CSV table of C-alpha atoms and ligand atoms in Angstrom, one decimal:
chain,number,residue,atom,x,y,z
Y,126,UNK,CA,4.0,-16.6,15.4
Y,127,UNK,CA,4.2,-14.4,18.4
Y,128,UNK,CA,1.2,-14.6,20.6
Y,129,UNK,CA,0.1,-12.2,23.3
Y,130,UNK,CA,-0.4,-14.5,26.2
Y,131,UNK,CA,-4.1,-14.1,27.2
Y,132,UNK,CA,-3.5,-15.3,30.7
Y,133,UNK,CA,-0.9,-12.6,31.1
Y,134,UNK,CA,-3.0,-9.9,29.8
Y,135,UNK,CA,-5.9,-11.0,32.0
Y,136,UNK,CA,-3.6,-11.1,35.0
Y,137,UNK,CA,-2.7,-7.4,34.4
Y,138,UNK,CA,-5.0,-5.7,36.8
Y,139,UNK,CA,-4.9,-2.1,36.0
Y,140,UNK,CA,-5.5,0.2,38.9
Y,141,UNK,CA,-4.1,3.3,37.4
Y,142,UNK,CA,-2.3,4.4,34.3
Y,143,UNK,CA,0.5,2.3,32.7
Y,144,UNK,CA,3.9,3.7,32.6
Y,145,UNK,CA,7.3,2.7,31.5
Y,146,UNK,CA,10.0,2.8,34.2
Y,147,UNK,CA,12.7,3.3,31.7
Y,148,UNK,CA,13.0,3.7,28.0
Y,149,UNK,CA,14.7,0.3,27.8
Y,150,UNK,CA,17.1,-0.9,25.2
Y,151,UNK,CA,17.8,1.1,22.1
Y,152,UNK,CA,16.0,-1.3,19.9
Y,153,UNK,CA,13.4,-3.4,21.7
Y,154,UNK,CA,12.8,-6.7,20.0
Y,155,UNK,CA,9.4,-7.1,18.4
Y,156,UNK,CA,8.4,-10.6,19.4
Y,157,UNK,CA,9.0,-11.2,23.0
Y,158,UNK,CA,6.8,-10.8,26.0
Y,159,UNK,CA,9.9,-9.8,28.0
Y,160,UNK,CA,9.6,-6.5,26.2
Y,161,UNK,CA,6.2,-5.8,27.8
Y,162,UNK,CA,7.3,-2.8,29.7
Y,163,UNK,CA,7.6,-2.8,33.5
Y,164,UNK,CA,4.4,-1.2,34.5
Y,165,UNK,CA,3.4,0.5,37.7
Y,166,UNK,CA,0.1,0.4,39.6
Y,167,UNK,CA,-0.9,-3.2,38.9
Y,168,UNK,CA,-0.2,-6.6,40.2
Y,169,UNK,CA,0.7,-9.7,38.2
Y,170,UNK,CA,-0.5,-13.1,39.1
Y,171,UNK,CA,0.2,-16.6,37.8
Y,172,UNK,CA,3.1,-15.4,35.7
Y,173,UNK,CA,5.4,-18.2,36.6
Y,174,UNK,CA,4.6,-20.1,33.4
Y,175,UNK,CA,7.0,-18.9,30.8
Y,176,UNK,CA,5.5,-17.8,27.5
Y,177,UNK,CA,6.5,-19.9,24.6
Y,178,UNK,CA,8.5,-17.9,22.0
Y,179,UNK,CA,7.4,-19.1,18.6
Y,180,UNK,CA,8.0,-18.0,15.0
Y,181,UNK,CA,7.3,-14.5,14.1
Y,182,UNK,CA,5.8,-15.6,10.9
Y,183,UNK,CA,2.2,-16.7,10.2
Y,184,UNK,CA,2.4,-20.1,8.5
Y,185,UNK,CA,-0.8,-19.3,6.5
Y,186,UNK,CA,0.9,-16.1,5.1
Y,187,UNK,CA,4.1,-18.1,4.4
Y,188,UNK,CA,2.1,-20.5,2.3
Y,189,UNK,CA,0.2,-17.8,0.5
Y,190,UNK,CA,3.5,-16.0,-0.4
Y,191,UNK,CA,5.0,-19.3,-1.6
Y,192,UNK,CA,2.0,-19.9,-3.8
Y,193,UNK,CA,2.8,-16.8,-6.0
Y,194,UNK,CA,3.8,-18.4,-9.3
Y,195,UNK,CA,6.5,-17.0,-11.6
Y,196,UNK,CA,5.1,-19.3,-14.4
Y,197,UNK,CA,1.6,-17.9,-13.9
Y,198,UNK,CA,2.8,-14.4,-14.0
Y,199,UNK,CA,4.8,-15.0,-17.2
Y,200,UNK,CA,1.7,-16.6,-18.8
Y,201,UNK,CA,-0.5,-13.6,-17.8
Y,202,UNK,CA,2.1,-11.2,-19.2
Y,203,UNK,CA,2.1,-13.1,-22.6
Y,204,UNK,CA,-1.7,-13.0,-22.7
Y,205,UNK,CA,-1.7,-9.3,-22.0
Y,206,UNK,CA,0.9,-8.8,-24.8
Y,207,UNK,CA,-1.3,-10.7,-27.2
Y,208,UNK,CA,-4.0,-7.9,-27.2
Y,209,UNK,CA,-1.3,-5.7,-29.0
Y,210,UNK,CA,-2.8,-2.6,-27.6
Y,211,UNK,CA,-4.8,-1.9,-24.4
Y,212,UNK,CA,-5.1,1.8,-25.0
Y,213,UNK,CA,-8.1,3.3,-23.2
Y,214,UNK,CA,-9.0,4.8,-26.6
Y,215,UNK,CA,-8.5,1.7,-28.6
Y,216,UNK,CA,-11.2,-0.4,-30.3
Y,217,UNK,CA,-13.5,-2.1,-27.8
Y,218,UNK,CA,-15.4,-4.4,-30.2
Y,219,UNK,CA,-12.7,-6.9,-31.3
Y,220,UNK,CA,-12.7,-10.2,-29.4
Y,221,UNK,CA,-8.9,-10.5,-29.6
Y,222,UNK,CA,-7.4,-7.1,-29.9
Y,223,UNK,CA,-7.7,-3.8,-27.9
Y,224,UNK,CA,-9.1,-2.6,-24.7
Y,225,UNK,CA,-12.5,-4.5,-25.0
Y,226,UNK,CA,-10.9,-7.9,-25.4
Y,227,UNK,CA,-8.3,-7.2,-22.7
Y,228,UNK,CA,-10.8,-6.2,-20.0
Y,229,UNK,CA,-13.2,-9.1,-20.8
Y,230,UNK,CA,-10.3,-11.6,-20.5
Y,231,UNK,CA,-9.1,-10.1,-17.2
Y,232,UNK,CA,-12.7,-10.3,-15.8
Y,233,UNK,CA,-13.1,-13.9,-16.8
Y,234,UNK,CA,-9.7,-14.9,-15.7
Y,235,UNK,CA,-10.2,-13.6,-12.2
Y,236,UNK,CA,-13.7,-15.1,-12.1
Y,237,UNK,CA,-12.3,-18.5,-12.8
Y,238,UNK,CA,-10.1,-18.5,-9.7
Y,239,UNK,CA,-12.7,-18.9,-7.0
Y,240,UNK,CA,-16.4,-18.4,-6.3
Y,241,UNK,CA,-15.2,-16.3,-3.3
Y,242,UNK,CA,-14.0,-13.6,-5.7
Y,243,UNK,CA,-16.7,-11.1,-6.7
Y,244,UNK,CA,-15.5,-9.8,-10.1
Y,245,UNK,CA,-17.1,-6.9,-11.9
Y,246,UNK,CA,-16.5,-4.0,-14.2
Y,247,UNK,CA,-16.4,-0.6,-12.5
Y,248,UNK,CA,-17.8,1.5,-15.4
Y,249,UNK,CA,-17.9,5.2,-16.1
Y,250,UNK,CA,-18.9,7.4,-19.1
Y,251,UNK,CA,-16.1,9.9,-19.5
Y,252,UNK,CA,-16.4,13.1,-21.5
Y,253,UNK,CA,-13.8,14.3,-23.9
Y,254,UNK,CA,-11.1,16.3,-21.9
Y,255,UNK,CA,-7.3,16.6,-21.7
Y,256,UNK,CA,-5.8,13.4,-23.1
Y,257,UNK,CA,-9.2,11.8,-23.5
Y,258,UNK,CA,-9.7,12.8,-27.1
Y,259,UNK,CA,-13.3,11.6,-27.4
Y,260,UNK,CA,-16.2,10.7,-25.2
Y,261,UNK,CA,-15.5,7.1,-24.0
Y,262,UNK,CA,-16.7,4.4,-21.7
Y,263,UNK,CA,-14.0,3.3,-19.3
Y,264,UNK,CA,-14.1,0.2,-17.1
Y,265,UNK,CA,-11.8,-0.7,-14.2
Y,266,UNK,CA,-11.9,-4.5,-13.5
Y,267,UNK,CA,-12.2,-5.2,-9.9
Y,268,UNK,CA,-12.2,-8.5,-7.9
Y,269,UNK,CA,-13.5,-8.2,-4.3
Y,270,UNK,CA,-12.6,-10.9,-1.7
Y,271,UNK,CA,-15.0,-10.1,1.2
Y,272,UNK,CA,-13.6,-10.1,4.7
Y,273,UNK,CA,-15.2,-10.1,8.1
Y,274,UNK,CA,-15.2,-6.3,8.1
Y,275,UNK,CA,-15.9,-3.6,5.5
Y,276,UNK,CA,-12.5,-2.0,5.7
Y,277,UNK,CA,-10.7,-2.4,2.4
Y,278,UNK,CA,-7.2,-3.1,1.3
Y,279,UNK,CA,-6.4,-2.7,-2.4
Y,280,UNK,CA,-3.8,-4.2,-4.6
Y,281,UNK,CA,-3.7,-2.5,-8.0
Y,282,UNK,CA,-2.1,-2.0,-11.4
Y,283,UNK,CA,-3.4,-0.4,-14.6
Y,284,UNK,CA,-4.1,-2.5,-17.6
Y,285,UNK,CA,-4.3,0.3,-20.1
Y,286,UNK,CA,-1.3,1.1,-22.2
Y,287,UNK,CA,0.2,3.9,-24.4
Y,288,UNK,CA,2.9,4.1,-27.1
Y,289,UNK,CA,4.2,7.3,-28.5
Y,290,UNK,CA,6.8,8.0,-31.1
Y,291,UNK,CA,10.2,7.7,-29.4
Y,292,UNK,CA,8.5,6.5,-26.1
Y,293,UNK,CA,9.7,7.5,-22.7
Y,294,UNK,CA,13.3,7.3,-23.8
Y,295,UNK,CA,13.0,10.2,-26.1
Y,296,UNK,CA,10.8,12.1,-23.6
Y,297,UNK,CA,13.5,11.7,-20.9
Y,298,UNK,CA,16.3,12.8,-23.2
Y,299,UNK,CA,14.5,15.9,-24.3
Y,300,UNK,CA,13.6,19.0,-22.4
Y,301,UNK,CA,11.3,18.6,-19.4
Y,302,UNK,CA,7.6,18.5,-20.4
Y,303,UNK,CA,4.4,19.2,-18.6
Y,304,UNK,CA,3.1,15.8,-17.6
Y,305,UNK,CA,-0.5,17.1,-17.6
Y,306,UNK,CA,-0.2,18.7,-21.1
Y,307,UNK,CA,-2.9,17.5,-23.4
Y,308,UNK,CA,-1.9,15.0,-26.1
Y,309,UNK,CA,-1.6,16.4,-29.7
Y,310,UNK,CA,-5.0,16.2,-31.4
Y,311,UNK,CA,-5.3,13.0,-33.5
Y,312,UNK,CA,-6.2,13.4,-37.2
Y,313,UNK,CA,-9.7,12.0,-36.4
Y,314,UNK,CA,-10.5,12.3,-32.7
Y,315,UNK,CA,-13.4,10.0,-33.0
Y,316,UNK,CA,-11.5,7.1,-34.5
Y,317,UNK,CA,-10.2,4.4,-32.1
Y,318,UNK,CA,-6.5,4.8,-31.2
Y,319,UNK,CA,-5.3,1.4,-32.4
Y,320,UNK,CA,-1.6,1.8,-32.9
Y,321,UNK,CA,0.4,-1.0,-31.2
Y,322,UNK,CA,1.0,-0.4,-27.5
Y,323,UNK,CA,1.9,-3.7,-25.9
Y,324,UNK,CA,2.6,-2.3,-22.5
Y,325,UNK,CA,3.9,-5.5,-21.0
Y,326,UNK,CA,5.8,-3.8,-18.3
Y,327,UNK,CA,3.8,-0.6,-18.2
Y,328,UNK,CA,1.6,-1.8,-16.8
Y,329,UNK,CA,1.1,-5.4,-17.7
Y,330,UNK,CA,3.5,-6.1,-14.8
Y,331,UNK,CA,1.3,-4.5,-12.2
Y,332,UNK,CA,-1.8,-6.0,-13.8
Y,333,UNK,CA,-0.3,-9.5,-13.8
Y,334,UNK,CA,0.7,-9.0,-10.2
Y,335,UNK,CA,-2.8,-8.0,-9.2
Y,336,UNK,CA,-4.4,-10.8,-11.1
Y,337,UNK,CA,-2.0,-13.4,-9.6
Y,338,UNK,CA,-2.6,-12.1,-6.1
Y,339,UNK,CA,-6.3,-12.3,-6.5
Y,340,UNK,CA,-5.9,-16.0,-7.2
Y,341,UNK,CA,-3.4,-16.6,-4.4
Y,342,UNK,CA,-5.6,-14.8,-1.8
Y,343,UNK,CA,-8.9,-16.3,-2.9
Y,344,UNK,CA,-7.4,-19.8,-2.9
Y,345,UNK,CA,-5.5,-19.4,0.3
Y,346,UNK,CA,-8.3,-20.5,2.6
Y,347,UNK,CA,-7.5,-17.7,4.9
Y,348,UNK,CA,-10.4,-15.8,6.5
Y,349,UNK,CA,-9.3,-12.2,6.3
Y,350,UNK,CA,-10.6,-9.5,8.6
Y,351,UNK,CA,-10.3,-6.8,5.9
Y,352,UNK,CA,-12.0,-7.0,2.5
Y,353,UNK,CA,-9.4,-7.3,-0.2
Y,354,UNK,CA,-9.9,-5.6,-3.6
Y,355,UNK,CA,-7.8,-6.5,-6.6
Y,356,UNK,CA,-8.2,-3.6,-8.9
Y,357,UNK,CA,-7.0,-3.3,-12.5
Y,358,UNK,CA,-7.4,0.4,-13.3
Y,359,UNK,CA,-7.9,1.9,-16.8
Y,360,UNK,CA,-7.3,5.4,-18.1
Y,361,UNK,CA,-4.0,5.8,-16.1
Y,362,UNK,CA,-2.1,7.0,-19.1
Y,363,UNK,CA,-4.7,9.8,-19.7
Y,364,UNK,CA,-4.3,11.2,-16.2
Y,365,UNK,CA,-5.2,8.5,-13.6
Y,366,UNK,CA,-8.8,8.6,-14.9
Y,367,UNK,CA,-10.0,5.2,-13.7
Y,368,UNK,CA,-8.4,5.5,-10.3
Y,369,UNK,CA,-9.6,9.0,-9.7
Y,370,UNK,CA,-13.2,8.1,-10.6
Y,371,UNK,CA,-13.1,5.0,-8.3
Y,372,UNK,CA,-11.4,6.9,-5.4
Y,373,UNK,CA,-13.9,9.8,-5.7
Y,374,UNK,CA,-16.8,7.3,-5.6
Y,375,UNK,CA,-15.3,5.6,-2.6
Y,376,UNK,CA,-15.0,8.9,-0.7
Y,377,UNK,CA,-18.6,9.9,-1.6
Y,378,UNK,CA,-20.0,6.5,-0.5
Y,379,UNK,CA,-17.9,6.4,2.7
Y,380,UNK,CA,-16.1,3.2,1.7
Y,381,UNK,CA,-13.3,2.7,4.2
Y,382,UNK,CA,-10.2,2.3,2.1
Y,383,UNK,CA,-7.4,1.6,4.6
Y,384,UNK,CA,-4.6,1.0,2.1
Y,385,UNK,CA,-3.7,0.9,-1.6
Y,386,UNK,CA,-0.7,-1.1,-2.8
Y,387,UNK,CA,-0.3,0.3,-6.4
Y,388,UNK,CA,2.1,-1.5,-8.7
Y,389,UNK,CA,3.2,0.2,-11.9
Y,390,UNK,CA,6.3,-0.9,-13.9
Y,391,UNK,CA,7.5,-3.6,-11.6
Y,392,UNK,CA,8.6,-6.4,-13.9
Y,393,UNK,CA,12.1,-5.4,-15.4
Y,394,UNK,CA,15.4,-5.6,-13.5
Y,395,UNK,CA,17.7,-4.2,-16.2
Y,396,UNK,CA,18.2,-0.5,-16.3
Y,397,UNK,CA,18.5,1.1,-19.7
Y,398,UNK,CA,22.0,2.2,-18.6
Y,399,UNK,CA,23.1,-1.4,-18.1
Y,400,UNK,CA,22.7,-1.5,-14.3
Y,401,UNK,CA,20.9,-4.6,-13.1
Y,402,UNK,CA,19.1,-4.9,-9.8
Y,403,UNK,CA,16.7,-7.7,-9.2
Y,404,UNK,CA,16.9,-7.7,-5.5
Y,405,UNK,CA,15.2,-4.5,-4.5
Y,406,UNK,CA,12.0,-2.6,-5.1
Y,407,UNK,CA,11.2,1.1,-4.6
Y,408,UNK,CA,8.1,2.2,-2.7
Y,409,UNK,CA,7.0,5.8,-3.1
Y,410,UNK,CA,4.7,7.5,-0.7
Y,411,UNK,CA,3.3,11.0,-0.3
Y,412,UNK,CA,4.2,13.1,2.7
Y,413,UNK,CA,4.2,14.8,5.1
Y,414,UNK,CA,6.6,12.6,6.9
Y,415,UNK,CA,4.1,10.7,9.1
Y,416,UNK,CA,1.2,10.7,6.8
Y,417,UNK,CA,-0.8,7.4,6.6
Y,418,UNK,CA,0.8,6.7,3.3
Y,419,UNK,CA,4.3,7.0,4.8
Y,420,UNK,CA,3.2,4.7,7.6
Y,421,UNK,CA,1.9,2.2,5.0
Y,422,UNK,CA,5.3,2.4,3.2
Y,423,UNK,CA,7.2,1.7,6.5
Y,424,UNK,CA,4.8,-1.2,7.1
Y,425,UNK,CA,5.6,-2.7,3.7
Y,426,UNK,CA,9.3,-2.5,4.5
Y,427,UNK,CA,8.8,-4.1,7.9
Y,428,UNK,CA,6.7,-7.0,6.9
Y,429,UNK,CA,8.2,-7.5,3.5
Y,430,UNK,CA,11.5,-8.0,5.1
Y,431,UNK,CA,10.1,-10.8,7.4
Y,432,UNK,CA,8.4,-12.8,4.7
Y,433,UNK,CA,10.7,-12.1,1.7
Y,434,UNK,CA,14.1,-11.3,3.4
Y,435,UNK,CA,16.0,-11.7,0.1
Y,436,UNK,CA,14.2,-8.7,-1.3
Y,437,UNK,CA,14.9,-5.2,-0.1
Y,438,UNK,CA,12.2,-2.6,0.0
Y,439,UNK,CA,13.7,0.9,-0.7
Y,440,UNK,CA,11.4,3.6,0.7
Y,441,UNK,CA,11.2,6.9,-1.2
Y,442,UNK,CA,10.0,9.9,0.7
Y,443,UNK,CA,8.2,11.5,-2.3
Y,444,UNK,CA,5.0,10.8,-4.1
Y,445,UNK,CA,6.6,9.4,-7.3
Y,446,UNK,CA,9.5,9.8,-9.7
Y,447,UNK,CA,10.2,13.3,-11.3
Y,448,UNK,CA,7.7,14.1,-14.0
Y,449,UNK,CA,5.9,10.7,-13.6
Y,450,UNK,CA,2.7,9.7,-11.9
Y,451,UNK,CA,0.7,6.7,-10.8
Y,452,UNK,CA,-2.7,5.7,-9.6
Y,453,UNK,CA,-1.7,5.7,-5.9
Y,454,UNK,CA,-1.7,9.5,-6.2
Y,455,UNK,CA,-5.3,9.5,-7.3
Y,456,UNK,CA,-6.2,7.8,-4.0
Y,457,UNK,CA,-4.0,10.2,-2.1
Y,458,UNK,CA,-5.9,13.1,-3.7
Y,459,UNK,CA,-9.1,11.8,-2.1
Y,460,UNK,CA,-7.5,11.3,1.3
Y,461,UNK,CA,-6.7,7.6,1.3
Y,462,UNK,CA,-3.4,5.9,2.3
Y,463,UNK,CA,-1.7,4.6,-0.9
Y,464,UNK,CA,1.8,3.8,-2.0
Y,465,UNK,CA,3.4,3.2,-5.4
Y,466,UNK,CA,5.7,0.2,-6.1
Y,467,UNK,CA,8.3,0.8,-8.9
Y,468,UNK,CA,11.1,-1.4,-10.2
Y,469,UNK,CA,14.5,-0.2,-9.0
Y,470,UNK,CA,16.1,0.2,-12.4
Y,471,UNK,CA,14.0,1.3,-15.3
Y,472,UNK,CA,14.6,1.0,-19.0
Y,473,UNK,CA,13.0,4.1,-20.4
Y,474,UNK,CA,13.6,3.1,-24.0
Y,475,UNK,CA,10.9,0.4,-23.6
Y,476,UNK,CA,8.3,2.5,-21.8
Y,477,UNK,CA,5.4,4.1,-23.7
Y,478,UNK,CA,7.0,2.4,-26.7
Y,479,UNK,CA,6.2,-0.5,-29.1
Y,480,UNK,CA,9.3,-2.2,-27.5
Y,481,UNK,CA,7.6,-2.7,-24.2
Y,482,UNK,CA,7.4,-6.5,-24.8
Y,483,UNK,CA,7.6,-9.7,-22.9
Y,484,UNK,CA,11.2,-10.1,-24.0
Y,485,UNK,CA,12.1,-7.2,-21.7
Y,486,UNK,CA,10.7,-8.8,-18.6
Y,487,UNK,CA,12.0,-10.7,-15.7
Y,488,UNK,CA,9.2,-12.9,-14.4
Y,489,UNK,CA,11.4,-14.0,-11.5
Y,490,UNK,CA,11.8,-10.3,-10.4
Y,491,UNK,CA,8.1,-9.7,-10.9
Y,492,UNK,CA,7.4,-12.7,-8.7
Y,493,UNK,CA,9.6,-11.3,-5.9
Y,494,UNK,CA,7.8,-8.0,-6.0
Y,495,UNK,CA,4.5,-9.8,-6.0
Y,496,UNK,CA,5.5,-11.7,-2.8
Y,497,UNK,CA,6.4,-8.5,-1.0
Y,498,UNK,CA,2.9,-7.2,-1.9
Y,499,UNK,CA,1.3,-10.4,-0.7
Y,500,UNK,CA,3.1,-10.5,2.6
Y,501,UNK,CA,2.3,-6.9,3.4
Y,502,UNK,CA,-1.3,-7.0,2.2
Y,503,UNK,CA,-2.1,-10.3,4.0
Y,504,UNK,CA,-0.6,-9.2,7.3
Y,505,UNK,CA,-2.5,-5.9,7.1
Y,506,UNK,CA,-5.8,-7.7,6.1
Y,507,UNK,CA,-5.4,-10.1,9.1
Y,508,UNK,CA,-4.5,-7.3,11.6
Y,509,UNK,CA,-7.0,-5.0,13.4
Y,510,UNK,CA,-7.5,-1.6,11.9
Y,511,UNK,CA,-4.9,1.1,12.9
Y,512,UNK,CA,-6.0,2.8,16.1
Y,513,UNK,CA,-7.3,6.3,16.1
Y,514,UNK,CA,-4.9,8.9,17.6
Y,515,UNK,CA,-6.8,12.1,17.1
Y,516,UNK,CA,-9.7,13.7,18.9
Y,517,UNK,CA,-12.9,15.0,17.4
Y,518,UNK,CA,-11.2,18.2,16.5
Y,519,UNK,CA,-8.4,16.4,14.7
Y,520,UNK,CA,-5.8,17.1,17.3
Y,521,UNK,CA,-3.4,14.3,18.3
Y,522,UNK,CA,-4.2,12.6,21.6
Y,523,UNK,CA,-0.8,13.1,23.1
Y,524,UNK,CA,-0.1,15.1,26.2
Y,525,UNK,CA,2.6,15.8,28.9
Y,526,UNK,CA,0.5,14.4,31.8
Y,527,UNK,CA,0.7,13.6,34.6
Y,528,UNK,CA,3.9,15.3,35.6
Y,529,UNK,CA,3.9,17.8,32.8
Y,530,UNK,CA,7.1,16.3,31.5
Y,531,UNK,CA,5.9,12.8,30.4
Y,532,UNK,CA,4.8,11.4,27.1
Y,533,UNK,CA,1.2,10.4,27.6
Y,534,UNK,CA,-0.3,8.6,24.6
Y,535,UNK,CA,-4.0,7.8,24.2
Y,536,UNK,CA,-5.7,6.0,21.4
Y,537,UNK,CA,-9.1,4.6,20.5
Y,538,UNK,CA,-9.4,0.8,20.7
Y,539,UNK,CA,-9.3,-1.2,17.5
Y,540,UNK,CA,-11.9,-4.0,17.2
Y,541,UNK,CA,-10.0,-7.3,17.5
Y,542,UNK,CA,-6.9,-5.9,19.1
Y,543,UNK,CA,-5.2,-8.0,21.8
Y,544,UNK,CA,-2.5,-5.4,22.4
Y,545,UNK,CA,-0.7,-2.5,20.9
Y,546,UNK,CA,2.8,-1.8,19.8
Y,547,UNK,CA,4.2,1.6,20.7
Y,548,UNK,CA,6.9,3.1,18.3
Y,549,UNK,CA,9.0,6.1,18.8
Y,550,UNK,CA,12.1,7.8,17.3
Y,551,UNK,CA,14.0,11.0,17.4
Y,552,UNK,CA,12.0,13.8,15.8
Y,553,UNK,CA,14.9,14.1,13.2
Y,554,UNK,CA,14.9,10.7,11.5
Y,555,UNK,CA,12.8,8.6,9.1
Y,556,UNK,CA,12.8,5.2,10.7
Y,557,UNK,CA,11.3,4.0,14.0
Y,558,UNK,CA,14.1,3.4,16.5
Y,559,UNK,CA,12.2,1.9,19.4
Y,560,UNK,CA,9.2,-0.2,19.9
Y,561,UNK,CA,7.5,-1.9,22.8
Y,562,UNK,CA,4.4,-4.1,23.1
Y,563,UNK,CA,1.7,-3.3,25.6
Y,564,UNK,CA,-1.4,-5.2,26.5
Y,565,UNK,CA,-5.0,-4.3,25.6
Y,566,UNK,CA,-5.0,-0.8,26.9
Y,567,UNK,CA,-5.8,2.6,25.3
Y,568,UNK,CA,-3.2,4.7,27.2
Y,569,UNK,CA,0.5,4.5,27.8
Y,570,UNK,CA,2.9,6.8,29.5
Y,571,UNK,CA,6.7,7.2,29.0
Y,572,UNK,CA,7.9,9.2,32.0
Y,573,UNK,CA,10.2,12.1,31.6
Y,574,UNK,CA,10.1,11.8,27.9
Y,575,UNK,CA,9.7,15.1,26.1
Y,576,UNK,CA,7.0,14.7,23.5
Y,577,UNK,CA,8.6,17.6,21.5
Y,578,UNK,CA,11.7,15.6,20.9
Y,579,UNK,CA,10.3,12.3,19.5
Y,580,UNK,CA,7.8,11.1,17.0
Y,581,UNK,CA,5.4,8.6,18.5
Y,582,UNK,CA,3.0,6.1,17.0
Y,583,UNK,CA,0.9,3.1,17.9
Y,584,UNK,CA,-0.1,0.0,16.0
Y,585,UNK,CA,-2.9,-2.5,16.9
Y,586,UNK,CA,-1.9,-6.1,17.2
Y,587,UNK,CA,-4.2,-9.2,17.3
Y,588,UNK,CA,-3.7,-12.3,19.5
Y,589,UNK,CA,-1.8,-14.0,16.7
Y,590,UNK,CA,0.6,-11.1,16.3
Y,591,UNK,CA,-0.8,-9.5,13.1
Y,592,UNK,CA,0.0,-5.9,13.2
Y,593,UNK,CA,-1.7,-2.8,11.7
Y,594,UNK,CA,0.3,0.0,10.2
Y,595,UNK,CA,1.3,2.7,12.7
Y,596,UNK,CA,-1.0,5.7,13.5
Y,597,UNK,CA,1.4,8.5,14.3
Y,598,UNK,CA,0.8,11.5,16.6
Y,599,UNK,CA,1.3,14.5,14.3
Y,600,UNK,CA,0.2,18.1,14.6
Y,601,UNK,CA,-2.0,19.2,11.7
Y,602,UNK,CA,-0.6,22.2,9.9
Y,603,UNK,CA,-1.8,25.5,11.3
Y,604,UNK,CA,-3.6,27.9,9.1
Y,605,UNK,CA,-1.7,30.8,10.7
Y,606,UNK,CA,-3.2,34.2,10.7
Y,607,UNK,CA,-2.6,37.6,9.3
Y,608,UNK,CA,-1.2,40.5,11.4
Y,609,UNK,CA,-3.2,43.7,11.2
Y,610,UNK,CA,-1.1,46.8,10.9
Y,611,UNK,CA,-2.0,50.3,12.0
Y,612,UNK,CA,-2.6,52.5,9.0
F,1736,ZN,ZN1,2.1,3.0,-15.9
């Protein structure tokens, strides 16, 4: 893995601000000290020793990604199917069927993996409202793998299920419906909703992925900087209930959630229209275009491609599919960076339907999606936190100094960073076009570069090359103001 040469960074004696002499090649390579920009105002000593280029990949993460087991995922899916329904409103007192049995099994399964995992129910008493047709106790199941710092990275799915007459296939073929419309009132609102709702793909797949990653991370032997949380949400099908309650609590308790990787319907590679695609995964993220969720999505694509090059991450610049929702949006609602993974080709006739069974699943495809999640989450959890690029008033710390025509980027240092990677691209375009590695500084100048014509961002990098997601310099929307007219 690429290392920032400590001797080199120590030898950089900064006497003034750092600046790029030229913008360099169109696409600067990510892993080479030669791409440290030519800097002015400092001297370099003992730089005769060449740095040793090494693999861009962390062998620990490679091993972790390889440890994701297709067979284990298949076994978890079959177990989840065996509960017949995991509806949030189903019976909670049977030891083998319904939501109570399912959540107890998930808790005990994750507990069995490692004493390092702190597994618990995240419990709430929810009043009757909307699609919650009676007062009900809901329990997310969460497994925490403590890191060296309190900042948190979530991998999630929802273990609750739903089945309606005709399923999602009939819903899609019919006229558009209001996704927030309350469900029709059941005959007896106080009776448990125990109709079969196997939900093996929706969202047994995201749940199995989350459970399997909790095992792989806890047993990896890696000492992560970030605290990892493997979260199986409940109440998703009634309006993201479990995720909203947890995200709201996290905001109230100032829990620093840095990223949420939410997986919902990620285990089937055969579209209902016959189109098969087992080599790609979609990642949805809320805008605007350089929101932290968008940067997280770009990060998943960048690091997924390195560790799982056979699997393509397709970024979608929208919160989710039309008329559909997922738990990542609940985290967005409370201000956290969160993205939603979705299989590339859905079979709607099996969703929200009694036909959402193991027989419709591709455990191999689910395993590839799990590996992309693992690569991105592990890289992020080993990296320093993304640097801060706003001042106390929320304004981006970018200016035109010193000439008045330069791009002058400032950021706050991230604990554990050994350097920073600067990214930029034309202001009209979704993907970073240029990047360059700089040493452990908190300011960088690109001369004669009009800040109005590019998007700029900076990521923190540790000594081993683990990289945060990018913090982008964006102007917050202006409130505007009214114009007073003479009477
Ligand atoms: Zn779902």
